[in-house]
Short mmCIF file of C-alpha atoms in Angstrom, two decimals:
data_model
loop_
_atom_site.label_atom_id
_atom_site.label_comp_id
_atom_site.label_asym_id
_atom_site.label_seq_id
_atom_site.Cartn_x
_atom_site.Cartn_y
_atom_site.Cartn_z
CA GLY A 1 0.23 0.20 0.01
CA ALA A 2 0.88 3.49 -0.21
CA GLY A 3 1.34 4.39 3.23
CA VAL A 4 1.10 2.22 6.87
CA SER A 5 -2.02 1.18 7.28
CA GLN A 6 -3.04 0.83 11.39
CA SER A 7 -7.00 -0.66 12.72
CA PRO A 8 -9.02 0.30 14.15
CA SER A 9 -7.93 3.94 14.61
CA ASN A 10 -9.88 3.81 18.00
CA LYS A 11 -10.59 1.19 20.49
CA VAL A 12 -12.30 1.19 23.83
CA THR A 13 -12.42 -1.79 25.49
CA GLU A 14 -13.16 -2.63 29.18
CA LYS A 15 -10.79 -3.79 31.71
CA GLY A 16 -9.54 -7.54 31.80
CA LYS A 17 -10.99 -8.08 27.97
CA ASP A 18 -8.27 -9.26 25.19
CA VAL A 19 -7.58 -6.82 22.24
CA GLU A 20 -5.99 -6.78 18.80
CA LEU A 21 -4.42 -4.25 16.81
CA ARG A 22 -3.69 -4.45 13.09
CA CYS A 23 -0.42 -3.19 11.55
CA ASP A 24 -0.32 -3.41 6.81
CA PRO A 25 3.03 -2.25 6.40
CA ILE A 26 4.14 -0.70 3.05
CA SER A 27 4.71 -3.32 0.44
CA GLY A 28 7.83 -4.48 0.47
CA HIS A 29 9.00 -3.33 3.52
CA THR A 30 11.03 -6.04 5.33
CA ALA A 31 11.38 -4.19 9.15
CA LEU A 32 7.93 -3.64 10.92
CA TYR A 33 7.98 -2.06 14.44
CA TRP A 34 5.60 -1.57 17.45
CA TYR A 35 6.13 1.43 19.73
CA ARG A 36 3.72 3.16 22.59
CA GLN A 37 3.07 6.39 22.90
CA SER A 38 0.86 7.73 26.49
CA LEU A 39 -0.58 11.05 26.48
CA GLY A 40 2.11 13.65 25.88
CA GLN A 41 4.86 11.37 26.67
CA GLY A 42 7.56 10.26 24.09
CA LEU A 43 7.59 6.84 21.64
CA GLU A 44 8.03 3.48 23.80
CA PHE A 45 9.32 0.46 21.67
CA LEU A 46 7.87 -2.70 22.01
CA ILE A 47 8.62 -5.15 19.50
CA TYR A 48 10.58 -5.38 16.31
CA PHE A 49 10.27 -7.45 13.24
CA GLN A 50 13.31 -7.84 10.43
CA GLY A 51 11.98 -10.46 8.13
CA ASN A 52 12.53 -14.07 9.07
CA SER A 53 14.52 -13.05 11.90
CA ALA A 54 13.43 -13.77 15.18
CA PRO A 55 11.87 -10.98 16.48
CA ASP A 56 13.27 -7.89 18.99
CA LYS A 57 10.51 -8.22 21.69
CA SER A 58 12.84 -7.20 24.52
CA GLY A 59 10.30 -3.87 24.65
CA LEU A 60 7.19 -5.55 25.45
CA PRO A 61 6.40 -4.61 28.99
CA SER A 62 4.88 -7.84 30.28
CA ASP A 63 3.86 -10.92 29.51
CA ARG A 64 0.33 -9.62 28.46
CA PHE A 65 1.67 -8.43 25.38
CA SER A 66 2.64 -10.58 22.35
CA ALA A 67 2.79 -10.23 18.81
CA GLU A 68 3.17 -11.90 15.33
CA ARG A 69 4.07 -10.91 11.66
CA THR A 70 2.25 -13.08 9.30
CA GLY A 71 3.72 -14.10 6.06
CA GLY A 72 6.28 -11.28 6.27
CA SER A 73 3.43 -8.42 5.97
CA VAL A 74 0.92 -7.70 8.38
CA SER A 75 1.16 -7.67 11.88
CA THR A 76 -1.13 -8.35 14.84
CA LEU A 77 -0.19 -6.85 18.33
CA THR A 78 -2.13 -8.47 21.30
CA ILE A 79 -2.78 -7.10 24.37
CA GLN A 80 -4.49 -9.90 27.26
CA ARG A 81 -6.18 -9.37 30.30
CA THR A 82 -6.06 -5.45 29.46
CA GLN A 83 -5.47 -2.87 32.52
CA GLN A 84 -6.26 0.41 32.58
CA GLU A 85 -2.83 1.68 31.77
CA ASP A 86 -2.42 0.03 28.44
CA SER A 87 -4.26 2.87 27.72
CA ALA A 88 -1.98 5.13 25.02
CA VAL A 89 -1.20 5.37 21.29
CA TYR A 90 -0.01 2.56 19.68
CA LEU A 91 2.01 3.47 16.37
CA CYS A 92 3.31 0.87 13.98
CA ALA A 93 6.05 1.76 11.28
CA SER A 94 8.09 -0.04 8.64
CA SER A 95 11.15 0.76 7.10
CA PRO A 96 12.76 -1.06 3.57
CA GLY A 97 15.34 -2.69 5.99
CA GLY A 98 16.46 -3.33 9.28
CA GLY A 99 19.48 -0.73 9.09
CA GLY A 100 19.47 2.02 10.10
CA TYR A 101 16.45 3.46 7.68
CA GLY A 102 14.02 6.27 8.35
CA TYR A 103 10.84 4.88 9.28
CA THR A 104 7.06 5.43 7.78
CA PHE A 105 4.47 5.43 10.76
CA GLY A 106 0.82 4.84 10.46
CA SER A 107 -1.53 6.88 12.30
CA GLY A 108 -1.85 4.66 15.39
CA THR A 109 -4.21 2.89 17.22
CA ARG A 110 -6.10 4.78 20.40
CA LEU A 111 -6.67 2.44 22.97
CA THR A 112 -8.57 3.39 26.27
CA VAL A 113 -9.27 0.56 28.96
CA VAL A 114 -12.16 1.42 30.99
CA ALA B 1 22.98 0.82 26.08
CA GLN B 2 21.34 3.95 24.28
CA LYS B 3 19.73 6.69 25.03
CA VAL B 4 18.83 10.33 23.84
CA THR B 5 18.00 13.31 25.72
CA GLN B 6 15.94 16.31 24.72
CA ALA B 7 16.55 19.15 27.38
CA GLN B 8 13.77 21.04 26.63
CA THR B 9 10.59 20.26 26.87
CA GLU B 10 8.60 22.85 25.17
CA ILE B 11 9.80 26.21 23.58
CA SER B 12 7.19 28.77 22.70
CA VAL B 13 8.75 31.46 19.65
CA VAL B 14 7.19 34.08 17.57
CA GLU B 15 6.85 33.51 13.91
CA LYS B 16 10.16 34.22 11.74
CA GLU B 17 12.36 33.73 15.12
CA ASP B 18 15.28 31.12 15.02
CA VAL B 19 14.79 28.37 17.15
CA THR B 20 17.08 25.49 17.98
CA LEU B 21 16.22 21.94 19.59
CA ASP B 22 18.83 20.35 21.30
CA CYS B 23 19.85 16.20 21.06
CA VAL B 24 22.51 14.49 22.82
CA TYR B 25 22.71 10.97 22.73
CA GLU B 26 24.70 8.33 24.38
CA THR B 27 25.91 5.38 22.37
CA ARG B 28 29.19 2.98 23.20
CA ASP B 29 28.91 1.77 19.52
CA THR B 30 30.39 3.16 16.77
CA THR B 31 28.00 2.35 14.20
CA TYR B 32 24.94 4.09 14.70
CA TYR B 33 22.19 6.39 12.82
CA LEU B 34 20.48 9.45 14.29
CA PHE B 35 17.39 10.71 13.07
CA TRP B 36 14.58 13.37 13.78
CA TYR B 37 11.07 13.11 13.27
CA LYS B 38 8.39 15.48 13.36
CA GLN B 39 4.48 15.04 14.90
CA PRO B 40 2.21 17.93 14.06
CA PRO B 41 -0.96 18.46 15.96
CA SER B 42 -2.51 16.42 13.67
CA GLY B 43 -0.74 13.30 15.28
CA GLU B 44 1.25 11.34 12.44
CA LEU B 45 4.80 11.11 13.11
CA VAL B 46 7.07 12.41 9.96
CA PHE B 47 10.68 11.27 9.47
CA LEU B 48 12.80 14.45 8.30
CA ILE B 49 16.53 13.13 8.19
CA ARG B 50 18.79 10.55 9.06
CA ARG B 51 22.57 11.02 10.08
CA ASN B 52 24.76 7.79 10.15
CA SER B 53 27.66 7.88 12.68
CA PHE B 54 30.76 8.18 10.04
CA ASP B 55 29.29 11.40 8.62
CA GLU B 56 29.10 14.79 10.52
CA GLN B 57 28.51 17.06 7.61
CA ASN B 58 25.58 19.16 8.11
CA GLU B 59 22.87 19.64 6.25
CA ILE B 60 20.42 22.36 5.67
CA SER B 61 17.30 21.47 3.75
CA GLY B 62 15.15 24.85 2.87
CA ARG B 63 14.54 26.59 6.37
CA TYR B 64 15.64 23.00 8.58
CA SER B 65 19.51 22.67 9.21
CA TRP B 66 21.33 19.80 11.55
CA ASN B 67 24.24 20.26 13.52
CA PHE B 68 25.68 16.76 14.34
CA GLN B 69 28.68 16.88 16.29
CA LYS B 70 30.72 13.63 17.78
CA SER B 71 32.86 15.54 19.92
CA THR B 72 29.78 16.58 22.15
CA SER B 73 27.63 13.61 21.08
CA SER B 74 24.86 16.37 20.05
CA PHE B 75 22.67 16.40 16.81
CA ASN B 76 20.95 19.83 17.18
CA PHE B 77 17.84 20.98 14.86
CA THR B 78 17.71 24.19 13.72
CA ILE B 79 14.56 26.34 11.83
CA THR B 80 15.18 29.92 10.04
CA ALA B 81 12.77 31.99 10.17
CA SER B 82 9.92 29.26 12.11
CA GLN B 83 6.47 29.85 10.78
CA VAL B 84 3.17 28.93 12.60
CA VAL B 85 3.20 25.66 10.45
CA ASP B 86 6.40 24.63 12.10
CA SER B 87 4.29 23.63 15.21
CA ALA B 88 4.94 20.48 16.47
CA VAL B 89 6.58 17.70 18.45
CA TYR B 90 9.52 17.06 17.43
CA PHE B 91 11.77 13.75 18.68
CA CYS B 92 15.29 12.85 18.03
CA ALA B 93 16.33 9.24 17.78
CA LEU B 94 19.19 7.18 17.63
CA SER B 95 19.67 3.88 16.32
CA GLU B 96 22.51 1.65 16.89
CA ARG B 97 24.22 -1.28 15.41
CA GLY B 98 24.99 -3.26 18.84
CA GLY B 99 20.91 -2.73 19.45
CA GLY B 100 20.13 -4.81 16.45
CA PHE B 101 19.04 -0.94 14.78
CA LYS B 102 15.82 -0.47 16.66
CA THR B 103 15.44 3.22 17.11
CA ILE B 104 15.05 4.60 20.66
CA PHE B 105 13.55 7.95 20.79
CA GLY B 106 13.94 11.32 23.21
CA ALA B 107 11.06 12.35 25.05
CA GLY B 108 10.36 15.21 22.40
CA THR B 109 10.45 18.59 22.62
CA ARG B 110 7.10 20.42 21.84
CA LEU B 111 7.32 23.65 19.89
CA PHE B 112 4.90 26.43 19.87
CA VAL B 113 5.38 29.42 17.20
CA LYS B 114 3.16 32.29 17.59
CA ALA B 115 1.69 34.18 14.71
#
């Protein structure tokens, strides 16, 4: 696609429910990243996929968070048993490779846990 | 470990003033990249520039210029003759070979340009 597409754009969920956030990167981009941005804060790295390599999961805050990337394209970030502190904007980005390219970001998914 | 510090939380200027956004980074790697991104009020992050650790040449693009100095571990961003449309949050970022080239972002500097 022309840009990085994320869905849904907004998600309100009840505490304790599971949510899935989707990211469709730019076609041909081998690297895909998930970040979290809390209100008025910077970007917190979550996870990084590069080609067929094992993902870098070093930023996932707890075992309630997981992500997968199918067929080297679409990625899904899953948050289980959501908590209020999970409320944030979840940003996906992609780049042509993993070697220091600038990222193209999606518009994000605003997650609100009530 | 890689780290990016943007000491200026918020800056407010009047249109046509020049403004410099500071960025200081920490890395033990010799191969790394530095970036600036802009996040306007609409929210979508936009990539502005990338420099690699082997190229300290300053860069100018229109009203934007970047000063990379390894001696002070700084990568500062100057906007000349600021405009209201420059109002945004600006993030400095670093990716290093030792970190698998994942990008770590600074906390951001919010720039207000008043007419």
